[in-house]
mmCIF file of C-alpha atoms in Angstrom:
data_model
loop_
_atom_site.group_PDB
_atom_site.id
_atom_site.type_symbol
_atom_site.label_atom_id
_atom_site.label_comp_id
_atom_site.label_asym_id
_atom_site.label_seq_id
_atom_site.Cartn_x
_atom_site.Cartn_y
_atom_site.Cartn_z
ATOM 1 C CA UNK A 1 -40.203 48.971 -26.491
ATOM 2 C CA UNK A 2 -39.496 51.466 -23.671
ATOM 3 C CA UNK A 3 -37.719 53.937 -22.719
ATOM 4 C CA UNK A 4 -35.015 51.666 -21.054
ATOM 5 C CA UNK A 5 -34.442 50.699 -24.112
ATOM 6 C CA UNK A 6 -30.267 50.707 -24.597
ATOM 7 C CA UNK A 7 -28.484 54.097 -25.968
ATOM 8 C CA UNK A 8 -26.598 53.220 -28.882
ATOM 9 C CA UNK A 9 -29.573 50.542 -29.907
ATOM 10 C CA UNK A 10 -31.402 53.871 -30.357
ATOM 11 C CA UNK A 11 -29.419 55.766 -32.172
ATOM 12 C CA UNK A 12 -29.103 53.217 -34.594
ATOM 13 C CA UNK A 13 -32.607 53.280 -35.376
ATOM 14 C CA UNK A 14 -32.783 56.435 -35.347
ATOM 15 C CA UNK A 15 -30.297 56.981 -37.501
ATOM 16 C CA UNK A 16 -32.142 54.301 -40.345
ATOM 17 C CA UNK A 17 -35.190 55.975 -40.028
ATOM 18 C CA UNK A 18 -34.355 59.273 -40.907
ATOM 19 C CA UNK A 19 -31.615 57.637 -43.602
ATOM 20 C CA UNK A 20 -34.643 56.396 -45.408
ATOM 21 C CA UNK A 21 -35.434 60.090 -45.637
ATOM 22 C CA UNK A 22 -32.463 61.529 -46.683
ATOM 23 C CA UNK A 23 -32.129 58.900 -49.255
ATOM 24 C CA UNK A 24 -35.268 59.404 -50.345
ATOM 25 C CA UNK A 25 -35.104 63.626 -50.895
ATOM 26 C CA UNK A 26 -32.169 62.833 -52.259
ATOM 27 C CA UNK A 27 -33.608 60.521 -54.518
ATOM 28 C CA UNK A 28 -34.393 63.613 -57.298
ATOM 29 C CA UNK A 29 -31.268 65.759 -58.522
ATOM 30 C CA UNK A 30 -29.078 62.573 -60.011
ATOM 31 C CA UNK A 31 -32.856 62.238 -62.190
ATOM 32 C CA UNK A 32 -33.687 65.853 -63.041
ATOM 33 C CA UNK A 33 -32.650 65.907 -66.528
ATOM 34 C CA UNK A 34 -34.690 63.131 -66.636
ATOM 35 C CA UNK A 35 -38.135 64.586 -65.217
ATOM 36 C CA UNK A 36 -37.581 67.871 -66.768
ATOM 37 C CA UNK A 37 -37.957 65.524 -71.072
ATOM 38 C CA UNK A 38 -40.589 63.517 -68.874
ATOM 39 C CA UNK A 39 -43.039 66.877 -67.025
ATOM 40 C CA UNK A 40 -41.422 69.534 -70.050
ATOM 41 C CA UNK A 41 -40.354 71.937 -66.707
ATOM 42 C CA UNK A 42 -37.516 74.535 -66.659
ATOM 43 C CA UNK A 43 -34.548 74.545 -64.726
ATOM 44 C CA UNK A 44 -36.607 76.617 -62.537
ATOM 45 C CA UNK A 45 -39.999 74.732 -61.677
ATOM 46 C CA UNK A 46 -38.005 71.642 -62.155
ATOM 47 C CA UNK A 47 -35.893 72.974 -58.284
ATOM 48 C CA UNK A 48 -39.502 72.844 -57.309
ATOM 49 C CA UNK A 49 -38.982 69.728 -56.126
ATOM 50 C CA UNK A 50 -36.422 70.168 -54.021
ATOM 51 C CA UNK A 51 -37.965 72.943 -52.259
ATOM 52 C CA UNK A 52 -41.786 71.374 -51.818
ATOM 53 C CA UNK A 53 -39.769 68.753 -49.777
ATOM 54 C CA UNK A 54 -38.976 72.360 -47.078
ATOM 55 C CA UNK A 55 -42.551 73.483 -47.340
ATOM 56 C CA UNK A 56 -43.748 71.237 -44.252
ATOM 57 C CA UNK A 57 -40.863 71.778 -42.940
ATOM 58 C CA UNK A 58 -41.231 75.904 -42.452
ATOM 59 C CA UNK A 59 -45.253 75.259 -41.148
ATOM 60 C CA UNK A 60 -44.819 72.488 -39.150
ATOM 61 C CA UNK A 61 -41.528 72.359 -36.895
ATOM 62 C CA UNK A 62 -42.539 74.955 -33.845
ATOM 63 C CA UNK A 63 -45.548 73.675 -33.650
ATOM 64 C CA UNK A 64 -44.102 70.162 -32.780
ATOM 65 C CA UNK A 65 -40.854 71.680 -31.042
ATOM 66 C CA UNK A 66 -44.206 72.739 -28.307
ATOM 67 C CA UNK A 67 -45.864 69.555 -28.378
ATOM 68 C CA UNK A 68 -43.063 66.972 -28.166
ATOM 69 C CA UNK A 69 -42.238 68.615 -25.002
ATOM 70 C CA UNK A 70 -45.775 67.376 -23.289
ATOM 71 C CA UNK A 71 -46.619 64.738 -25.606
ATOM 72 C CA UNK A 72 -45.756 60.654 -27.221
ATOM 73 C CA UNK A 73 -43.107 60.608 -29.186
ATOM 74 C CA UNK A 74 -44.081 57.061 -30.286
ATOM 75 C CA UNK A 75 -47.439 58.934 -32.218
ATOM 76 C CA UNK A 76 -45.077 61.401 -33.319
ATOM 77 C CA UNK A 77 -42.854 59.073 -35.341
ATOM 78 C CA UNK A 78 -45.499 56.722 -36.109
ATOM 79 C CA UNK A 79 -46.495 59.816 -38.583
ATOM 80 C CA UNK A 80 -43.750 60.825 -39.976
ATOM 81 C CA UNK A 81 -42.915 57.804 -41.479
ATOM 82 C CA UNK A 82 -46.341 56.676 -42.738
ATOM 83 C CA UNK A 83 -46.392 59.958 -43.786
ATOM 84 C CA UNK A 84 -43.064 59.451 -45.641
ATOM 85 C CA UNK A 85 -44.627 55.890 -47.387
ATOM 86 C CA UNK A 86 -47.374 57.698 -49.286
ATOM 87 C CA UNK A 87 -45.508 60.730 -49.802
ATOM 88 C CA UNK A 88 -43.112 58.090 -51.459
ATOM 89 C CA UNK A 89 -44.769 56.328 -52.911
ATOM 90 C CA UNK A 90 -47.405 59.239 -55.559
ATOM 91 C CA UNK A 91 -43.605 60.645 -56.902
ATOM 92 C CA UNK A 92 -42.999 57.268 -57.605
ATOM 93 C CA UNK A 93 -46.580 55.606 -59.770
ATOM 94 C CA UNK A 94 -46.909 60.432 -60.353
ATOM 95 C CA UNK A 95 -48.587 61.204 -64.163
ATOM 96 C CA UNK A 96 -47.910 64.749 -63.908
ATOM 97 C CA UNK A 97 -45.441 67.385 -62.465
ATOM 98 C CA UNK A 98 -48.171 68.574 -60.001
ATOM 99 C CA UNK A 99 -48.361 64.709 -59.109
ATOM 100 C CA UNK A 100 -44.953 64.586 -57.818
ATOM 101 C CA UNK A 101 -44.632 67.682 -55.991
ATOM 102 C CA UNK A 102 -48.222 66.288 -54.309
ATOM 103 C CA UNK A 103 -45.650 63.392 -53.643
ATOM 104 C CA UNK A 104 -42.423 65.528 -52.880
ATOM 105 C CA UNK A 105 -44.982 67.737 -49.836
ATOM 106 C CA UNK A 106 -46.304 65.135 -48.393
ATOM 107 C CA UNK A 107 -41.989 63.706 -47.812
ATOM 108 C CA UNK A 108 -41.390 67.155 -47.010
ATOM 109 C CA UNK A 109 -43.986 66.673 -43.510
ATOM 110 C CA UNK A 110 -42.530 63.783 -43.006
ATOM 111 C CA UNK A 111 -39.745 64.525 -43.286
ATOM 112 C CA UNK A 112 -40.131 68.467 -41.021
ATOM 113 C CA UNK A 113 -41.304 65.788 -38.128
ATOM 114 C CA UNK A 114 -38.627 63.305 -38.478
ATOM 115 C CA UNK A 115 -35.736 66.067 -37.734
ATOM 116 C CA UNK A 116 -38.022 68.095 -34.978
ATOM 117 C CA UNK A 117 -38.574 64.845 -32.905
ATOM 118 C CA UNK A 118 -35.444 62.574 -33.276
ATOM 119 C CA UNK A 119 -32.579 64.662 -31.939
ATOM 120 C CA UNK A 120 -35.053 64.841 -29.302
ATOM 121 C CA UNK A 121 -34.544 61.164 -28.226
ATOM 122 C CA UNK A 122 -31.255 61.452 -28.909
ATOM 123 C CA UNK A 123 -30.747 64.179 -26.190
ATOM 124 C CA UNK A 124 -32.662 62.575 -24.367
ATOM 125 C CA UNK A 125 -30.440 59.284 -24.803
ATOM 126 C CA UNK A 126 -26.811 60.895 -24.464
ATOM 127 C CA UNK A 127 -25.648 62.428 -21.411
ATOM 128 C CA UNK A 128 -24.235 66.426 -22.387
ATOM 129 C CA UNK A 129 -20.575 64.689 -22.616
ATOM 130 C CA UNK A 130 -21.408 62.772 -25.082
ATOM 131 C CA UNK A 131 -24.247 64.671 -26.724
ATOM 132 C CA UNK A 132 -21.838 66.383 -29.748
ATOM 133 C CA UNK A 133 -20.705 62.784 -30.592
ATOM 134 C CA UNK A 134 -23.397 61.415 -30.746
ATOM 135 C CA UNK A 135 -24.621 63.629 -33.038
ATOM 136 C CA UNK A 136 -22.103 63.523 -35.092
ATOM 137 C CA UNK A 137 -22.959 59.757 -36.031
ATOM 138 C CA UNK A 138 -26.360 60.689 -36.173
ATOM 139 C CA UNK A 139 -25.259 63.547 -38.292
ATOM 140 C CA UNK A 140 -23.202 60.990 -39.924
ATOM 141 C CA UNK A 141 -26.736 59.731 -42.286
ATOM 142 C CA UNK A 142 -27.074 62.717 -44.796
ATOM 143 C CA UNK A 143 -23.710 62.104 -46.221
ATOM 144 C CA UNK A 144 -24.724 58.546 -45.882
ATOM 145 C CA UNK A 145 -27.609 59.053 -47.880
ATOM 146 C CA UNK A 146 -26.567 61.024 -50.488
ATOM 147 C CA UNK A 147 -23.569 59.022 -51.712
ATOM 148 C CA UNK A 148 -25.782 56.420 -51.578
ATOM 149 C CA UNK A 149 -28.383 58.045 -53.834
ATOM 150 C CA UNK A 150 -25.931 60.213 -55.693
ATOM 151 C CA UNK A 151 -24.424 56.252 -56.970
ATOM 152 C CA UNK A 152 -27.370 54.334 -56.918
ATOM 153 C CA UNK A 153 -29.647 56.486 -58.300
ATOM 154 C CA UNK A 154 -28.923 57.607 -61.644
ATOM 155 C CA UNK A 155 -27.289 53.837 -62.132
ATOM 156 C CA UNK A 156 -30.477 52.285 -61.874
ATOM 157 C CA UNK A 157 -31.997 55.549 -63.324
ATOM 158 C CA UNK A 158 -30.189 54.681 -67.208
ATOM 159 C CA UNK A 159 -30.322 51.253 -66.122
ATOM 160 C CA UNK A 160 -34.136 50.763 -65.656
ATOM 161 C CA UNK A 161 -36.433 54.483 -66.237
ATOM 162 C CA UNK A 162 -36.748 56.845 -63.473
ATOM 163 C CA UNK A 163 -39.475 55.375 -61.741
ATOM 164 C CA UNK A 164 -37.771 52.195 -60.294
ATOM 165 C CA UNK A 165 -35.667 54.187 -57.742
ATOM 166 C CA UNK A 166 -38.122 56.128 -56.340
ATOM 167 C CA UNK A 167 -40.547 53.639 -56.332
ATOM 168 C CA UNK A 168 -37.485 51.633 -53.823
ATOM 169 C CA UNK A 169 -37.489 54.485 -51.811
ATOM 170 C CA UNK A 170 -41.383 53.989 -50.987
ATOM 171 C CA UNK A 171 -40.213 49.916 -50.855
ATOM 172 C CA UNK A 172 -37.467 50.694 -47.537
ATOM 173 C CA UNK A 173 -40.031 54.146 -46.724
ATOM 174 C CA UNK A 174 -41.917 50.831 -45.519
ATOM 175 C CA UNK A 175 -40.474 49.102 -43.472
ATOM 176 C CA UNK A 176 -39.328 51.988 -41.249
ATOM 177 C CA UNK A 177 -43.279 52.381 -40.075
ATOM 178 C CA UNK A 178 -42.538 49.564 -37.053
ATOM 179 C CA UNK A 179 -39.302 51.203 -35.831
ATOM 180 C CA UNK A 180 -41.048 53.430 -33.166
ATOM 181 C CA UNK A 181 -42.692 50.954 -31.799
ATOM 182 C CA UNK A 182 -39.119 50.000 -30.450
ATOM 183 C CA UNK A 183 -37.526 53.994 -30.598
ATOM 184 C CA UNK A 184 -39.764 56.249 -28.786
ATOM 185 C CA UNK A 185 -40.864 56.621 -25.142
ATOM 186 C CA UNK A 186 -44.338 56.569 -23.876
ATOM 187 C CA UNK A 187 -45.743 59.832 -22.405
ATOM 188 C CA UNK A 188 -44.419 63.241 -22.380
ATOM 189 C CA UNK A 189 -41.150 64.263 -20.298
ATOM 190 C CA UNK A 190 -42.186 67.278 -18.444
ATOM 191 C CA UNK A 191 -45.069 68.354 -16.860
ATOM 192 C CA UNK A 192 -45.940 71.955 -16.697
ATOM 193 C CA UNK A 193 -46.791 74.941 -19.554
ATOM 194 C CA UNK A 194 -45.513 74.723 -22.838
ATOM 195 C CA UNK A 195 -42.300 76.003 -22.893
ATOM 196 C CA UNK A 196 -43.318 78.842 -25.506
ATOM 197 C CA UNK A 197 -39.918 81.272 -23.679
ATOM 198 C CA UNK A 198 -37.609 79.457 -25.443
ATOM 199 C CA UNK A 199 -38.951 80.887 -29.408
ATOM 200 C CA UNK A 200 -37.530 84.319 -27.900
ATOM 201 C CA UNK A 201 -33.659 82.774 -27.141
ATOM 202 C CA UNK A 202 -31.721 84.826 -29.721
ATOM 203 C CA UNK A 203 -28.426 82.734 -29.970
ATOM 204 C CA UNK A 204 -31.095 79.725 -30.411
ATOM 205 C CA UNK A 205 -31.664 81.280 -33.597
ATOM 206 C CA UNK A 206 -28.888 82.775 -34.654
ATOM 207 C CA UNK A 207 -27.226 79.192 -34.577
ATOM 208 C CA UNK A 208 -30.772 78.877 -36.710
ATOM 209 C CA UNK A 209 -29.885 81.580 -39.492
ATOM 210 C CA UNK A 210 -26.708 80.048 -39.686
ATOM 211 C CA UNK A 211 -27.537 76.663 -40.348
ATOM 212 C CA UNK A 212 -30.475 78.696 -43.207
ATOM 213 C CA UNK A 213 -27.679 79.503 -44.770
ATOM 214 C CA UNK A 214 -25.262 76.907 -45.018
ATOM 215 C CA UNK A 215 -28.057 73.951 -46.107
ATOM 216 C CA UNK A 216 -29.456 76.755 -48.539
ATOM 217 C CA UNK A 217 -25.515 75.857 -50.093
ATOM 218 C CA UNK A 218 -25.463 72.932 -49.819
ATOM 219 C CA UNK A 219 -28.810 72.025 -50.442
ATOM 220 C CA UNK A 220 -27.845 73.482 -54.401
ATOM 221 C CA UNK A 221 -24.671 72.226 -54.651
ATOM 222 C CA UNK A 222 -26.277 68.980 -53.850
ATOM 223 C CA UNK A 223 -29.489 69.712 -55.876
ATOM 224 C CA UNK A 224 -27.757 70.862 -59.494
ATOM 225 C CA UNK A 225 -23.462 69.794 -58.870
ATOM 226 C CA UNK A 226 -24.750 67.170 -61.543
ATOM 227 C CA UNK A 227 -26.597 69.421 -63.540
ATOM 228 C CA UNK A 228 -23.693 71.862 -63.695
ATOM 229 C CA UNK A 229 -20.792 69.196 -63.858
ATOM 230 C CA UNK A 230 -22.939 66.892 -66.767
ATOM 231 C CA UNK A 231 -23.067 70.691 -68.742
ATOM 232 C CA UNK A 232 -19.244 70.860 -67.972
ATOM 233 C CA UNK A 233 -18.816 67.989 -69.957
ATOM 234 C CA UNK A 234 -19.254 64.995 -67.505
ATOM 235 C CA UNK A 235 -22.129 61.885 -67.985
ATOM 236 C CA UNK A 236 -24.443 62.071 -65.857
ATOM 237 C CA UNK A 237 -23.295 59.402 -64.457
ATOM 238 C CA UNK A 238 -19.653 60.608 -63.543
ATOM 239 C CA UNK A 239 -21.051 64.349 -62.373
ATOM 240 C CA UNK A 240 -23.697 62.408 -59.906
ATOM 241 C CA UNK A 241 -20.294 59.804 -58.933
ATOM 242 C CA UNK A 242 -18.401 63.170 -59.185
ATOM 243 C CA UNK A 243 -21.114 65.238 -56.614
ATOM 244 C CA UNK A 244 -20.699 62.401 -54.074
ATOM 245 C CA UNK A 245 -17.103 62.117 -53.382
ATOM 246 C CA UNK A 246 -17.658 65.771 -51.371
ATOM 247 C CA UNK A 247 -20.091 63.548 -49.059
ATOM 248 C CA UNK A 248 -17.782 60.245 -49.672
ATOM 249 C CA UNK A 249 -14.792 62.829 -47.492
ATOM 250 C CA UNK A 250 -17.569 64.097 -45.602
ATOM 251 C CA UNK A 251 -18.702 60.644 -43.589
ATOM 252 C CA UNK A 252 -15.930 59.650 -41.797
ATOM 253 C CA UNK A 253 -14.903 63.299 -40.242
ATOM 254 C CA UNK A 254 -18.517 64.043 -38.655
ATOM 255 C CA UNK A 255 -18.448 61.935 -35.986
ATOM 256 C CA UNK A 256 -14.416 62.580 -35.728
ATOM 257 C CA UNK A 257 -15.334 66.969 -35.176
ATOM 258 C CA UNK A 258 -18.080 65.684 -32.818
ATOM 259 C CA UNK A 259 -15.839 64.730 -30.764
ATOM 260 C CA UNK A 260 -13.331 67.403 -31.033
ATOM 261 C CA UNK A 261 -16.061 68.860 -30.127
ATOM 262 C CA UNK A 262 -17.092 67.640 -26.784
ATOM 263 C CA UNK A 263 -13.236 67.306 -25.903
ATOM 264 C CA UNK A 264 -12.518 71.210 -26.897
ATOM 265 C CA UNK A 265 -16.084 72.702 -27.420
ATOM 266 C CA UNK A 266 -13.802 75.445 -30.101
ATOM 267 C CA UNK A 267 -17.517 75.453 -31.374
ATOM 268 C CA UNK A 268 -17.455 79.066 -33.008
ATOM 269 C CA UNK A 269 -14.283 78.442 -34.230
ATOM 270 C CA UNK A 270 -14.868 75.918 -36.115
ATOM 271 C CA UNK A 271 -18.594 77.807 -37.192
ATOM 272 C CA UNK A 272 -16.375 80.511 -38.823
ATOM 273 C CA UNK A 273 -13.629 77.669 -40.499
ATOM 274 C CA UNK A 274 -16.583 75.411 -41.897
ATOM 275 C CA UNK A 275 -18.210 78.159 -43.299
ATOM 276 C CA UNK A 276 -15.264 80.568 -44.700
ATOM 277 C CA UNK A 277 -13.059 77.563 -46.259
ATOM 278 C CA UNK A 278 -15.841 75.942 -47.949
ATOM 279 C CA UNK A 279 -16.983 79.611 -49.707
ATOM 280 C CA UNK A 280 -13.568 79.908 -50.362
ATOM 281 C CA UNK A 281 -13.331 76.022 -52.312
ATOM 282 C CA UNK A 282 -16.859 76.692 -53.887
ATOM 283 C CA UNK A 283 -15.286 79.892 -55.834
ATOM 284 C CA UNK A 284 -12.315 77.746 -56.116
ATOM 285 C CA UNK A 285 -15.161 75.292 -57.892
ATOM 286 C CA UNK A 286 -16.793 77.726 -60.203
ATOM 287 C CA UNK A 287 -13.343 78.868 -62.765
ATOM 288 C CA UNK A 288 -11.706 74.705 -61.865
ATOM 289 C CA UNK A 289 -11.500 72.742 -65.050
ATOM 290 C CA UNK A 290 -12.459 69.559 -65.433
ATOM 291 C CA UNK A 291 -9.801 66.739 -64.487
ATOM 292 C CA UNK A 292 -9.955 69.032 -61.196
ATOM 293 C CA UNK A 293 -13.519 69.085 -60.467
ATOM 294 C CA UNK A 294 -13.096 65.380 -58.668
ATOM 295 C CA UNK A 295 -10.252 66.291 -55.495
ATOM 296 C CA UNK A 296 -12.020 69.955 -54.716
ATOM 297 C CA UNK A 297 -14.897 68.595 -54.663
ATOM 298 C CA UNK A 298 -13.743 65.619 -51.948
ATOM 299 C CA UNK A 299 -11.486 68.861 -50.608
ATOM 300 C CA UNK A 300 -15.174 70.817 -49.809
ATOM 301 C CA UNK A 301 -16.917 67.663 -47.680
ATOM 302 C CA UNK A 302 -13.472 67.955 -44.658
ATOM 303 C CA UNK A 303 -14.857 71.100 -45.618
ATOM 304 C CA UNK A 304 -18.897 70.725 -44.719
ATOM 305 C CA UNK A 305 -18.647 68.526 -41.982
ATOM 306 C CA UNK A 306 -17.454 70.642 -39.047
ATOM 307 C CA UNK A 307 -20.848 72.565 -39.600
ATOM 308 C CA UNK A 308 -23.598 70.084 -38.536
ATOM 309 C CA UNK A 309 -22.705 68.237 -34.760
ATOM 310 C CA UNK A 310 -22.450 72.626 -33.348
ATOM 311 C CA UNK A 311 -26.137 72.583 -34.946
ATOM 312 C CA UNK A 312 -27.080 69.864 -33.608
ATOM 313 C CA UNK A 313 -25.220 70.012 -29.957
ATOM 314 C CA UNK A 314 -26.344 73.844 -29.539
ATOM 315 C CA UNK A 315 -29.641 73.025 -28.313
ATOM 316 C CA UNK A 316 -28.530 71.501 -24.636
ATOM 317 C CA UNK A 317 -25.996 74.159 -24.283
ATOM 318 C CA UNK A 318 -28.559 77.252 -25.093
ATOM 319 C CA UNK A 319 -31.805 76.146 -24.500
ATOM 320 C CA UNK A 320 -33.294 74.158 -20.703
ATOM 321 C CA UNK A 321 -33.542 70.583 -20.791
ATOM 322 C CA UNK A 322 -37.254 70.888 -21.695
ATOM 323 C CA UNK A 323 -36.686 73.735 -23.779
ATOM 324 C CA UNK A 324 -34.614 71.612 -26.255
ATOM 325 C CA UNK A 325 -37.868 70.694 -27.864
ATOM 326 C CA UNK A 326 -38.762 74.176 -29.640
ATOM 327 C CA UNK A 327 -34.876 74.598 -30.098
ATOM 328 C CA UNK A 328 -34.182 71.814 -32.684
ATOM 329 C CA UNK A 329 -37.176 73.069 -33.612
ATOM 330 C CA UNK A 330 -36.061 75.811 -34.576
ATOM 331 C CA UNK A 331 -32.761 74.755 -36.684
ATOM 332 C CA UNK A 332 -35.376 72.061 -38.739
ATOM 333 C CA UNK A 333 -37.434 75.667 -39.153
ATOM 334 C CA UNK A 334 -33.805 77.571 -40.806
ATOM 335 C CA UNK A 335 -32.456 74.189 -42.521
ATOM 336 C CA UNK A 336 -36.326 73.801 -44.835
ATOM 337 C CA UNK A 337 -36.433 78.099 -45.560
ATOM 338 C CA UNK A 338 -32.622 77.992 -46.296
ATOM 339 C CA UNK A 339 -33.729 74.762 -48.514
ATOM 340 C CA UNK A 340 -36.609 75.475 -49.827
ATOM 341 C CA UNK A 341 -34.971 78.864 -51.316
ATOM 342 C CA UNK A 342 -31.955 78.165 -53.093
ATOM 343 C CA UNK A 343 -32.314 75.489 -55.615
ATOM 344 C CA UNK A 344 -35.275 77.441 -57.624
ATOM 345 C CA UNK A 345 -32.842 80.335 -56.676
ATOM 346 C CA UNK A 346 -30.045 78.651 -58.129
ATOM 347 C CA UNK A 347 -32.067 77.580 -61.225
ATOM 348 C CA UNK A 348 -33.132 80.285 -61.993
ATOM 349 C CA UNK A 349 -29.192 81.740 -61.761
ATOM 350 C CA UNK A 350 -29.122 78.782 -64.762
ATOM 351 C CA UNK A 351 -31.893 79.422 -66.856
ATOM 352 C CA UNK A 352 -30.551 83.106 -66.973
ATOM 353 C CA UNK A 353 -26.707 82.612 -67.625
ATOM 354 C CA UNK A 354 -26.477 78.911 -68.979
ATOM 355 C CA UNK A 355 -23.429 79.468 -66.926
ATOM 356 C CA UNK A 356 -22.297 76.594 -64.531
ATOM 357 C CA UNK A 357 -19.132 79.326 -62.806
ATOM 358 C CA UNK A 358 -21.831 82.122 -62.088
ATOM 359 C CA UNK A 359 -24.740 79.878 -60.258
ATOM 360 C CA UNK A 360 -21.141 78.371 -58.201
ATOM 361 C CA UNK A 361 -20.272 81.252 -57.438
ATOM 362 C CA UNK A 362 -24.073 82.326 -56.468
ATOM 363 C CA UNK A 363 -23.522 78.811 -53.946
ATOM 364 C CA UNK A 364 -20.028 80.325 -52.586
ATOM 365 C CA UNK A 365 -21.488 83.790 -51.973
ATOM 366 C CA UNK A 366 -24.579 82.237 -49.815
ATOM 367 C CA UNK A 367 -22.261 80.341 -48.082
ATOM 368 C CA UNK A 368 -19.970 83.528 -47.616
ATOM 369 C CA UNK A 369 -23.143 84.887 -45.871
ATOM 370 C CA UNK A 370 -22.890 82.407 -43.066
ATOM 371 C CA UNK A 371 -19.672 83.849 -41.952
ATOM 372 C CA UNK A 372 -21.296 86.400 -40.792
ATOM 373 C CA UNK A 373 -23.110 84.733 -38.118
ATOM 374 C CA UNK A 374 -20.384 83.442 -35.640
ATOM 375 C CA UNK A 375 -17.874 86.429 -36.927
ATOM 376 C CA UNK A 376 -20.816 88.741 -35.592
ATOM 377 C CA UNK A 377 -22.532 86.974 -32.848
ATOM 378 C CA UNK A 378 -19.614 84.866 -30.988
ATOM 379 C CA UNK A 379 -21.645 84.674 -27.687
ATOM 380 C CA UNK A 380 -24.162 82.589 -28.978
ATOM 381 C CA UNK A 381 -20.910 80.007 -29.640
ATOM 382 C CA UNK A 382 -19.819 79.825 -26.306
ATOM 383 C CA UNK A 383 -20.670 76.453 -25.075
ATOM 384 C CA UNK A 384 -22.039 77.793 -21.400
ATOM 385 C CA UNK A 385 -23.913 75.600 -18.896
ATOM 386 C CA UNK A 386 -27.598 77.053 -18.764
ATOM 387 C CA UNK A 387 -29.499 73.626 -17.544
#
């Protein structure tokens, strides 16, 4: 189909595609204890199963961001979905830790492409007055995928073995391959040269750094949360379900925050509030008794949901229309740097101290550092009409 496909139908199709990727990405944290036993690896080595997914997202997004201004989105979308299927197949049937790392790396290449082009597709479909709401809805796929993974993967792994949920990811990935035949526009959007000037936009990079630090903290929490909570006395299933509460509470709030941003334009205030309160809650979790973990974890979801709509709307107010691909490339690059650095760092702390409180305090410190960006560089979060 062509560009005439309705904007909401397009949003639904790209939502599902990225939901499958995020489910595949988040399928590993609930089964890390199984994988550590299966492949006889340490916390730091196991953390690489999350980090290697991020490595392609460090190498490719800026290149993709430049190219999407000129070339066919359909080609990029088909490549992303085929790589997703190949990566999930490799890890689902992996016979060694190295094979599992290869599969996760291929999955990461898929995610690097998808996360760079899907926001561009949405930006082309929705007006400036609707974009925060649309991005808020789109970003619901992340908490939904995490909730589904935390609820289903540990149960399936306990009942049928750790491979089954990963093999399910392969089957789901196959269903996404034909979707870009219906989603993407044929041809490029703009003529002229490549929009390389956008790479020098300081405001866009400041928003990216906030996203880097924010994701370093959140991905570390989701990765090691089940292990930390199980060390605190919960079963692995109970720990996974408790961690899922952060996303259960975040899911309905993300589009609401997006609507509020469209209405009030309070980007800087919401960025500060979301990151600062999230850091505080993570610090409280480090000393909380087991009985209070579910409530406090759910509160964390209320605060982290404030940030994604800000990030994914930012290229539309910071950059010109033909430059937004670069903006989303910067966002994807920074996201993956944070996701690559966070889990191994927290795994090292767990290996060194054997105390879940130390790890949670480290995650809280990373989150607290993200508040410095909107605090010191408020101009980057001022939604001027720059188009």
